[in-house]
GROMACS .gro file of N, CA and C in nm:
model
  495
    1MET      N    1   9.565   8.721   7.055
    1MET     CA    2   9.694   8.822   7.055
    1MET      C    3   9.797   8.696   7.022
    2SER      N    4   9.914   8.748   7.035
    2SER     CA    5  10.019   8.680   7.028
    2SER      C    6  10.117   8.788   7.029
    3SER      N    7  10.278   8.775   7.055
    3SER     CA    8  10.346   8.886   7.070
    3SER      C    9  10.499   8.752   6.970
    4ARG      N   10  10.641   8.847   7.002
    4ARG     CA   11  10.720   8.715   6.979
    4ARG      C   12  10.749   8.667   7.058
    5ALA      N   13  10.833   8.506   7.027
    5ALA     CA   14  10.860   8.444   7.073
    5ALA      C   15  11.071   8.478   7.126
    6SER      N   16  11.062   8.467   7.237
    6SER     CA   17  11.203   8.482   7.308
    6SER      C   18  11.262   8.373   7.375
    7GLY      N   19  11.230   8.230   7.403
    7GLY     CA   20  11.232   8.193   7.429
    7GLY      C   21  11.222   8.160   7.635
    8PHE      N   22  11.190   8.318   7.657
    8PHE     CA   23  11.167   8.358   7.782
    8PHE      C   24  11.096   8.422   7.841
    9PHE      N   25  11.011   8.378   7.942
    9PHE     CA   26  10.861   8.536   8.017
    9PHE      C   27  11.015   8.623   7.990
   10HIS      N   28  10.867   8.769   7.943
   10HIS     CA   29  10.933   8.889   7.943
   10HIS      C   30  10.783   8.938   7.992
   11VAL      N   31  10.749   9.073   7.950
   11VAL     CA   32  10.667   9.165   7.950
   11VAL      C   33  10.664   9.237   7.823
   12GLU      N   34  10.520   9.312   7.766
   12GLU     CA   35  10.486   9.412   7.642
   12GLU      C   36  10.407   9.458   7.698
   13LYS      N   37  10.444   9.591   7.672
   13LYS     CA   38  10.284   9.667   7.656
   13LYS      C   39  10.208   9.659   7.481
   14ILE      N   40  10.082   9.596   7.501
   14ILE     CA   41   9.993   9.555   7.411
   14ILE      C   42   9.883   9.627   7.394
   15SER      N   43   9.885   9.717   7.314
   15SER     CA   44   9.718   9.789   7.298
   15SER      C   45   9.684   9.894   7.453
   16GLY      N   46   9.833   9.895   7.527
   16GLY     CA   47   9.780   9.994   7.597
   16GLY      C   48   9.774   9.930   7.722
   17ARG      N   49   9.861   9.794   7.745
   17ARG     CA   50   9.835   9.682   7.897
   17ARG      C   51   9.970   9.606   7.844
   18PHE      N   52  10.006   9.638   7.996
   18PHE     CA   53  10.111   9.489   8.037
   18PHE      C   54  10.076   9.369   8.052
   19TRP      N   55  10.149   9.293   7.956
   19TRP     CA   56  10.129   9.130   7.943
   19TRP      C   57  10.284   9.026   7.984
   20PHE      N   58  10.217   8.936   8.050
   20PHE     CA   59  10.342   8.871   8.032
   20PHE      C   60  10.314   8.767   7.910
   21ILE      N   61  10.476   8.728   7.876
   21ILE     CA   62  10.407   8.688   7.730
   21ILE      C   63  10.526   8.552   7.745
   22ASP      N   64  10.491   8.454   7.768
   22ASP     CA   65  10.528   8.284   7.721
   22ASP      C   66  10.672   8.281   7.633
   23PRO      N   67  10.757   8.219   7.655
   23PRO     CA   68  10.847   8.184   7.620
   23PRO      C   69  10.833   8.146   7.412
   24GLU      N   70  10.703   8.071   7.428
   24GLU     CA   71  10.666   8.077   7.268
   24GLU      C   72  10.601   8.188   7.214
   25GLY      N   73  10.583   8.317   7.228
   25GLY     CA   74  10.515   8.429   7.245
   25GLY      C   75  10.359   8.465   7.201
   26SER      N   76  10.287   8.361   7.327
   26SER     CA   77  10.146   8.357   7.339
   26SER      C   78  10.131   8.457   7.494
   27LEU      N   79  10.042   8.548   7.431
   27LEU     CA   80  10.036   8.612   7.724
   27LEU      C   81  10.008   8.521   7.719
   28PHE      N   82  10.075   8.551   7.875
   28PHE     CA   83  10.052   8.472   7.946
   28PHE      C   84   9.936   8.522   8.081
   29LEU      N   85   9.842   8.492   8.149
   29LEU     CA   86   9.807   8.545   8.309
   29LEU      C   87   9.866   8.509   8.362
   30SER      N   88   9.889   8.456   8.498
   30SER     CA   89   9.962   8.394   8.575
   30SER      C   90   9.840   8.375   8.653
   31LYS      N   91   9.860   8.209   8.726
   31LYS     CA   92   9.745   8.236   8.838
   31LYS      C   93   9.811   8.135   8.874
   32GLY      N   94   9.895   8.161   8.996
   32GLY     CA   95   9.985   8.062   9.076
   32GLY      C   96   9.924   8.038   9.262
   33VAL      N   97  10.031   7.966   9.283
   33VAL     CA   98   9.972   7.947   9.437
   33VAL      C   99  10.096   7.950   9.550
   34ASN      N  100  10.177   8.015   9.652
   34ASN     CA  101  10.235   8.058   9.709
   34ASN      C  102  10.272   7.939   9.759
   35HIS      N  103  10.353   7.924   9.859
   35HIS     CA  104  10.407   7.780   9.919
   35HIS      C  105  10.378   7.627   9.907
   36VAL      N  106  10.404   7.588   9.800
   36VAL     CA  107  10.450   7.436   9.724
   36VAL      C  108  10.517   7.427   9.764
   37ASN      N  109  10.512   7.345   9.931
   37ASN     CA  110  10.645   7.341   9.959
   37ASN      C  111  10.620   7.149  10.043
   38TYR      N  112  10.681   7.084  10.040
   38TYR     CA  113  10.637   6.935  10.114
   38TYR      C  114  10.742   6.952  10.252
   39LEU      N  115  10.807   7.001  10.289
   39LEU     CA  116  10.827   7.023  10.422
   39LEU      C  117  10.745   7.051  10.554
   40GLY      N  118  10.639   7.123  10.555
   40GLY     CA  119  10.565   7.235  10.617
   40GLY      C  120  10.635   7.278  10.774
   41ASP      N  121  10.581   7.310  10.902
   41ASP     CA  122  10.630   7.329  10.973
   41ASP      C  123  10.629   7.229  11.064
   42TYR      N  124  10.811   7.258  11.165
   42TYR     CA  125  10.811   7.213  11.239
   42TYR      C  126  10.784   7.168  11.404
   43ALA      N  127  10.728   7.078  11.434
   43ALA     CA  128  10.660   7.121  11.536
   43ALA      C  129  10.724   7.080  11.669
   44PRO      N  130  10.781   7.168  11.724
   44PRO     CA  131  10.904   7.151  11.854
   44PRO      C  132  10.850   7.049  11.944
   45SER      N  133  10.742   7.039  12.005
   45SER     CA  134  10.705   6.918  12.101
   45SER      C  135  10.680   6.825  12.013
   46LEU      N  136  10.655   6.796  11.892
   46LEU     CA  137  10.687   6.680  11.893
   46LEU      C  138  10.836   6.587  11.819
   47GLY      N  139  10.919   6.747  11.828
   47GLY     CA  140  11.036   6.687  11.724
   47GLY      C  141  11.047   6.645  11.580
   48TYR      N  142  10.947   6.703  11.515
   48TYR     CA  143  10.937   6.652  11.378
   48TYR      C  144  10.796   6.789  11.338
   49SER      N  145  10.796   6.748  11.145
   49SER     CA  146  10.669   6.822  11.135
   49SER      C  147  10.640   6.665  11.038
   50PRO      N  148  10.485   6.730  11.146
   50PRO     CA  149  10.365   6.590  11.079
   50PRO      C  150  10.380   6.626  10.917
   51TYR      N  151  10.402   6.730  10.823
   51TYR     CA  152  10.322   6.746  10.699
   51TYR      C  153  10.375   6.677  10.662
   52ASN      N  154  10.560   6.736  10.652
   52ASN     CA  155  10.616   6.617  10.574
   52ASN      C  156  10.597   6.478  10.596
   53ARG      N  157  10.595   6.416  10.731
   53ARG     CA  158  10.620   6.317  10.756
   53ARG      C  159  10.512   6.205  10.682
   54TYR      N  160  10.351   6.305  10.652
   54TYR     CA  161  10.269   6.239  10.600
   54TYR      C  162  10.297   6.224  10.457
   55ILE      N  163  10.397   6.349  10.406
   55ILE     CA  164  10.416   6.346  10.264
   55ILE      C  165  10.483   6.234  10.248
   56MET      N  166  10.579   6.224  10.303
   56MET     CA  167  10.724   6.091  10.300
   56MET      C  168  10.598   6.050  10.299
   57GLU      N  169  10.521   5.946  10.413
   57GLU     CA  170  10.473   5.861  10.417
   57GLU      C  171  10.338   5.808  10.274
   58LYS      N  172  10.253   5.917  10.216
   58LYS     CA  173  10.171   5.887  10.145
   58LYS      C  174  10.287   5.883  10.013
   59TYR      N  175  10.372   5.958   9.952
   59TYR     CA  176  10.432   5.975   9.835
   59TYR      C  177  10.554   5.896   9.849
   60GLY      N  178  10.623   5.881   9.914
   60GLY     CA  179  10.776   5.777   9.912
   60GLY      C  180  10.865   5.855   9.878
   61SER      N  181  10.851   5.983   9.875
   61SER     CA  182  10.959   6.070   9.771
   61SER      C  183  10.917   6.195   9.769
   62VAL      N  184  11.012   6.303   9.758
   62VAL     CA  185  10.999   6.419   9.738
   62VAL      C  186  10.952   6.408   9.562
   63GLU      N  187  11.052   6.386   9.448
   63GLU     CA  188  11.019   6.367   9.351
   63GLU      C  189  10.833   6.319   9.325
   64LYS      N  190  10.803   6.194   9.386
   64LYS     CA  191  10.639   6.150   9.331
   64LYS      C  192  10.595   6.285   9.410
   65TRP      N  193  10.620   6.342   9.482
   65TRP     CA  194  10.493   6.461   9.545
   65TRP      C  195  10.501   6.577   9.461
   66VAL      N  196  10.638   6.606   9.420
   66VAL     CA  197  10.601   6.701   9.308
   66VAL      C  198  10.510   6.693   9.171
   67LYS      N  199  10.625   6.552   9.103
   67LYS     CA  200  10.507   6.519   8.989
   67LYS      C  201  10.382   6.550   9.035
   68GLU      N  202  10.264   6.517   9.157
   68GLU     CA  203  10.207   6.464   9.160
   68GLU      C  204  10.099   6.611   9.218
   69THR      N  205  10.209   6.647   9.276
   69THR     CA  206  10.118   6.853   9.336
   69THR      C  207  10.078   6.947   9.181
   70ILE      N  208  10.216   6.925   9.087
   70ILE     CA  209  10.206   6.975   8.975
   70ILE      C  210  10.070   6.960   8.896
   71ALA      N  211  10.054   6.841   8.859
   71ALA     CA  212   9.951   6.781   8.797
   71ALA      C  213   9.801   6.807   8.878
   72ARG      N  214   9.802   6.801   9.015
   72ARG     CA  215   9.696   6.869   9.089
   72ARG      C  216   9.648   7.009   9.060
   73LEU      N  217   9.767   7.052   9.111
   73LEU     CA  218   9.772   7.198   9.062
   73LEU      C  219   9.688   7.301   8.917
   74ARG      N  220   9.756   7.163   8.824
   74ARG     CA  221   9.669   7.212   8.670
   74ARG      C  222   9.579   7.174   8.679
   75SER      N  223   9.498   7.061   8.703
   75SER     CA  224   9.397   6.973   8.683
   75SER      C  225   9.282   7.114   8.735
   76TRP      N  226   9.354   7.171   8.874
   76TRP     CA  227   9.301   7.285   8.969
   76TRP      C  228   9.254   7.386   8.848
   77GLY      N  229   9.398   7.464   8.722
   77GLY     CA  230   9.363   7.542   8.635
   77GLY      C  231   9.517   7.635   8.704
   78PHE      N  232   9.548   7.627   8.774
   78PHE     CA  233   9.723   7.660   8.803
   78PHE      C  234   9.787   7.682   8.698
   79ASN      N  235   9.888   7.774   8.682
   79ASN     CA  236   9.922   7.751   8.606
   79ASN      C  237  10.089   7.793   8.650
   80THR      N  238  10.110   7.893   8.799
   80THR     CA  239  10.212   7.909   8.826
   80THR      C  240  10.252   7.833   8.914
   81ILE      N  241  10.400   7.829   8.995
   81ILE     CA  242  10.460   7.791   9.110
   81ILE      C  243  10.469   7.916   9.183
   82GLY      N  244  10.446   7.963   9.305
   82GLY     CA  245  10.453   8.121   9.359
   82GLY      C  246  10.593   8.124   9.453
   83ALA      N  247  10.577   8.242   9.536
   83ALA     CA  248  10.701   8.250   9.556
   83ALA      C  249  10.714   8.185   9.742
   84TRP      N  250  10.792   8.135   9.785
   84TRP     CA  251  10.862   8.032   9.874
   84TRP      C  252  10.787   7.889   9.871
   85SER      N  253  10.804   7.843   9.763
   85SER     CA  254  10.769   7.732   9.723
   85SER      C  255  10.887   7.635   9.716
   86SER      N  256  10.925   7.528   9.770
   86SER     CA  257  11.028   7.413   9.741
   86SER      C  258  11.067   7.449   9.586
   87GLU      N  259  11.260   7.445   9.575
   87GLU     CA  260  11.327   7.510   9.512
   87GLU      C  261  11.235   7.342   9.388
   88GLU      N  262  11.238   7.229   9.482
   88GLU     CA  263  11.217   7.105   9.396
   88GLU      C  264  11.101   7.131   9.242
   89THR      N  265  10.996   7.253   9.342
   89THR     CA  266  10.928   7.205   9.226
   89THR      C  267  10.914   7.315   9.129
   90PHE      N  268  11.027   7.331   9.082
   90PHE     CA  269  11.090   7.414   8.972
   90PHE      C  270  11.099   7.334   8.848
   91CYS      N  271  11.018   7.307   8.818
   91CYS     CA  272  11.046   7.172   8.715
   91CYS      C  273  10.922   7.145   8.599
   92GLU      N  274  10.958   6.983   8.557
   92GLU     CA  275  10.783   6.989   8.597
   92GLU      C  276  10.687   7.104   8.406
   93GLU      N  277  10.848   7.177   8.352
   93GLU     CA  278  10.758   7.249   8.241
   93GLU      C  279  10.608   7.318   8.326
   94MET      N  280  10.660   7.368   8.460
   94MET     CA  281  10.534   7.496   8.490
   94MET      C  282  10.628   7.600   8.589
   95PRO      N  283  10.561   7.736   8.503
   95PRO     CA  284  10.667   7.855   8.538
   95PRO      C  285  10.595   7.857   8.679
   96TYR      N  286  10.769   7.898   8.725
   96TYR     CA  287  10.712   7.989   8.903
   96TYR      C  288  10.767   8.076   8.925
   97THR      N  289  10.817   8.177   9.009
   97THR     CA  290  10.852   8.273   9.061
   97THR      C  291  10.975   8.249   9.198
   98ILE      N  292  11.060   8.361   9.210
   98ILE     CA  293  11.172   8.303   9.330
   98ILE      C  294  11.114   8.449   9.381
   99ILE      N  295  11.117   8.461   9.566
   99ILE     CA  296  11.125   8.602   9.626
   99ILE      C  297  11.275   8.504   9.673
  100LEU      N  298  11.339   8.685   9.658
  100LEU     CA  299  11.509   8.683   9.705
  100LEU      C  300  11.509   8.760   9.834
  101ASP      N  301  11.407   8.814   9.866
  101ASP     CA  302  11.456   8.879  10.018
  101ASP      C  303  11.571   8.995  10.062
  102MET      N  304  11.599   9.057   9.937
  102MET     CA  305  11.701   9.165   9.957
  102MET      C  306  11.731   9.237  10.093
  103ALA      N  307  11.608   9.327  10.079
  103ALA     CA  308  11.577   9.387  10.222
  103ALA      C  309  11.660   9.323  10.336
  104LEU      N  310  11.503   9.192  10.402
  104LEU     CA  311  11.599   9.160  10.465
  104LEU      C  312  11.714   9.063  10.493
  105LYS      N  313  11.785   9.033  10.388
  105LYS     CA  314  11.892   9.026  10.403
  105LYS      C  315  12.003   9.098  10.425
  106ALA      N  316  11.941   9.273  10.377
  106ALA     CA  317  12.023   9.375  10.388
  106ALA      C  318  12.017   9.411  10.582
  107GLY      N  319  11.883   9.339  10.662
  107GLY     CA  320  11.868   9.445  10.768
  107GLY      C  321  11.757   9.487  10.807
  108ALA      N  322  11.670   9.507  10.711
  108ALA     CA  323  11.558   9.535  10.741
  108ALA      C  324  11.403   9.481  10.861
  109ASN      N  325  11.377   9.473  10.882
  109ASN     CA  326  11.280   9.415  10.975
  109ASN      C  327  11.129   9.456  10.974
  110TRP      N  328  11.064   9.390  10.870
  110TRP     CA  329  10.927   9.424  10.798
  110TRP      C  330  10.814   9.401  10.978
  111GLN      N  331  10.878   9.382  11.115
  111GLN     CA  332  10.838   9.424  11.228
  111GLN      C  333  10.790   9.481  11.298
  112SER      N  334  10.923   9.547  11.311
  112SER     CA  335  10.959   9.678  11.350
  112SER      C  336  10.923   9.809  11.287
  113GLY      N  337  10.976   9.804  11.172
  113GLY     CA  338  10.915   9.907  11.117
  113GLY      C  339  11.084   9.945  11.026
  114MET      N  340  11.223   9.859  11.097
  114MET     CA  341  11.297   9.892  11.029
  114MET      C  342  11.343   9.902  10.869
  115ILE      N  343  11.378   9.975  10.782
  115ILE     CA  344  11.448   9.984  10.630
  115ILE      C  345  11.507   9.945  10.651
  116ALA      N  346  11.603   9.910  10.521
  116ALA     CA  347  11.730   9.877  10.478
  116ALA      C  348  11.788   9.999  10.440
  117ASP      N  349  11.871  10.053  10.443
  117ASP     CA  350  11.946  10.152  10.374
  117ASP      C  351  12.000  10.147  10.192
  118TYR      N  352  11.911  10.145  10.107
  118TYR     CA  353  11.899  10.103   9.974
  118TYR      C  354  12.053  10.142   9.942
  119PHE      N  355  12.092  10.237   9.998
  119PHE     CA  356  12.240  10.272   9.883
  119PHE      C  357  12.347  10.306   9.974
  120SER      N  358  12.338  10.209  10.074
  120SER     CA  359  12.458  10.111  10.197
  120SER      C  360  12.532  10.061  10.111
  121LYS      N  361  12.635  10.024  10.160
  121LYS     CA  362  12.722   9.904  10.067
  121LYS      C  363  12.717   9.802  10.172
  122LYS      N  364  12.678   9.778  10.235
  122LYS     CA  365  12.553   9.684  10.282
  122LYS      C  366  12.478   9.587  10.186
  123PHE      N  367  12.390   9.660  10.158
  123PHE     CA  368  12.278   9.665  10.103
  123PHE      C  369  12.327   9.643   9.904
  124GLU      N  370  12.458   9.696   9.835
  124GLU     CA  371  12.485   9.706   9.730
  124GLU      C  372  12.619   9.504   9.733
  125GLN      N  373  12.610   9.475   9.854
  125GLN     CA  374  12.687   9.344   9.845
  125GLN      C  375  12.614   9.226   9.852
  126VAL      N  376  12.463   9.278   9.932
  126VAL     CA  377  12.340   9.186   9.917
  126VAL      C  378  12.340   9.172   9.790
  127ALA      N  379  12.279   9.323   9.714
  127ALA     CA  380  12.242   9.293   9.574
  127ALA      C  381  12.342   9.176   9.527
  128GLU      N  382  12.487   9.216   9.511
  128GLU     CA  383  12.527   9.161   9.441
  128GLU      C  384  12.552   8.998   9.460
  129ASP      N  385  12.533   8.950   9.591
  129ASP     CA  386  12.576   8.773   9.687
  129ASP      C  387  12.399   8.747   9.579
  130ILE      N  388  12.307   8.838   9.613
  130ILE     CA  389  12.206   8.785   9.495
  130ILE      C  390  12.210   8.770   9.344
  131ALA      N  391  12.188   8.842   9.361
  131ALA     CA  392  12.213   8.799   9.164
  131ALA      C  393  12.337   8.727   9.165
  132SER      N  394  12.430   8.709   9.196
  132SER     CA  395  12.551   8.560   9.164
  132SER      C  396  12.543   8.456   9.241
  133LYS      N  397  12.454   8.416   9.331
  133LYS     CA  398  12.427   8.311   9.393
  133LYS      C  399  12.288   8.257   9.281
  134ILE      N  400  12.176   8.360   9.292
  134ILE     CA  401  12.081   8.261   9.302
  134ILE      C  402  12.054   8.316   9.149
  135CYS      N  403  12.014   8.414   9.125
  135CYS     CA  404  12.028   8.457   8.930
  135CYS      C  405  12.098   8.429   8.896
  136ALA      N  406  12.207   8.399   8.881
  136ALA     CA  407  12.258   8.352   8.760
  136ALA      C  408  12.242   8.214   8.741
  137SER      N  409  12.210   8.150   8.853
  137SER     CA  410  12.224   7.960   8.844
  137SER      C  411  12.097   7.979   8.747
  138LYS      N  412  11.969   8.071   8.724
  138LYS     CA  413  11.824   8.055   8.664
  138LYS      C  414  11.800   8.119   8.549
  139ARG      N  415  11.962   8.225   8.498
  139ARG     CA  416  11.890   8.310   8.424
  139ARG      C  417  11.867   8.181   8.293
  140ASN      N  418  11.891   8.105   8.293
  140ASN     CA  419  11.931   8.068   8.096
  140ASN      C  420  11.733   7.944   8.111
  141ASP      N  421  11.700   7.942   8.258
  141ASP     CA  422  11.564   7.855   8.313
  141ASP      C  423  11.446   7.929   8.214
  142LYS      N  424  11.399   7.874   8.135
  142LYS     CA  425  11.275   7.911   8.057
  142LYS      C  426  11.183   7.935   8.131
  143TYR      N  427  11.173   7.872   8.233
  143TYR     CA  428  10.994   7.884   8.313
  143TYR      C  429  11.015   7.972   8.455
  144LEU      N  430  11.176   8.013   8.454
  144LEU     CA  431  11.143   8.101   8.546
  144LEU      C  432  11.051   8.242   8.524
  145LEU      N  433  10.989   8.229   8.582
  145LEU     CA  434  10.838   8.350   8.557
  145LEU      C  435  10.899   8.551   8.598
  146GLY      N  436  10.989   8.540   8.699
  146GLY     CA  437  11.026   8.634   8.731
  146GLY      C  438  11.040   8.633   8.875
  147TYR      N  439  11.092   8.751   8.988
  147TYR     CA  440  11.171   8.781   9.097
  147TYR      C  441  11.054   8.848   9.152
  148PHE      N  442  11.061   8.827   9.306
  148PHE     CA  443  11.010   8.936   9.394
  148PHE      C  444  11.125   8.984   9.466
  149THR      N  445  11.174   9.071   9.523
  149THR     CA  446  11.237   9.139   9.561
  149THR      C  447  11.244   9.163   9.712
  150ASP      N  448  11.132   9.167   9.766
  150ASP     CA  449  11.090   9.128   9.885
  150ASP      C  450  10.974   9.114   9.910
  151ASN      N  451  10.896   9.118  10.031
  151ASN     CA  452  10.723   9.123  10.107
  151ASN      C  453  10.769   9.161  10.183
  152GLU      N  454  10.663   9.209  10.190
  152GLU     CA  455  10.542   9.342  10.302
  152GLU      C  456  10.662   9.471  10.365
  153LEU      N  457  10.733   9.507  10.330
  153LEU     CA  458  10.832   9.623  10.309
  153LEU      C  459  10.752   9.750  10.417
  154ARG      N  460  10.792   9.795  10.520
  154ARG     CA  461  10.709   9.869  10.592
  154ARG      C  462  10.817  10.003  10.574
  155TRP      N  463  10.706  10.106  10.511
  155TRP     CA  464  10.694  10.219  10.443
  155TRP      C  465  10.729  10.347  10.551
  156ALA      N  466  10.641  10.320  10.660
  156ALA     CA  467  10.592  10.384  10.779
  156ALA      C  468  10.566  10.327  10.900
  157PRO      N  469  10.532  10.378  10.967
  157PRO     CA  470  10.492  10.348  11.070
  157PRO      C  471  10.360  10.294  11.112
  158ASP      N  472  10.338  10.190  11.123
  158ASP     CA  473  10.247  10.067  11.138
  158ASP      C  474  10.116  10.138  11.143
  159TRP      N  475  10.020  10.076  11.081
  159TRP     CA  476   9.900  10.172  11.035
  159TRP      C  477   9.808  10.111  11.064
  160ARG      N  478   9.812   9.965  11.167
  160ARG     CA  479   9.696   9.879  11.202
  160ARG      C  480   9.658   9.907  11.351
  161SER      N  481   9.522   9.890  11.365
  161SER     CA  482   9.519   9.890  11.573
  161SER      C  483   9.448   9.777  11.560
  162LYS      N  484   9.435   9.786  11.703
  162LYS     CA  485   9.343   9.685  11.753
  162LYS      C  486   9.202   9.662  11.664
  163ARG      N  487   9.174   9.828  11.647
  163ARG     CA  488   9.039   9.773  11.568
  163ARG      C  489   9.064   9.679  11.459
  164ASP      N  490   9.176   9.722  11.405
  164ASP     CA  491   9.176   9.666  11.279
  164ASP      C  492   9.238   9.424  11.311
  165LEU      N  493   9.249   9.430  11.370
  165LEU     CA  494   9.251   9.268  11.410
  165LEU      C  495   9.144   9.223  11.444
   0.00000   0.00000   0.00000
């Protein structure tokens, strides 16, 4: 099956099902990996990120790491760079997603259960800032699959218990 080529990823309902459509008009099933990142976690006791140090020793540059990492992901059957990934990976003709953290930036805290006031002036300003700073700069990127507005928003009291852990 195929659809119209728009030059960008979009969603269409075909035969009763919603599909991603790639820029050329073909159906697209995203298989992605989150956190494709060369930085790693900072280790305070060491004063550096061991993962990042290893990456730089092995590859010599972020550019080389990106090229080899994307080639490896493709060889494993992945076709999307997921949320929380380094912006440097948004290249090499591989679709990617971006997490915007809109509620978090407007004051939400998923751990305490505090939600953002989505009707407040603060949230409106955060949304406008994100749209102008992040979204506007990506509007012509045909490899942008889409955005996640947030992650793990809590809409009610925490349901987990000691039994679940």
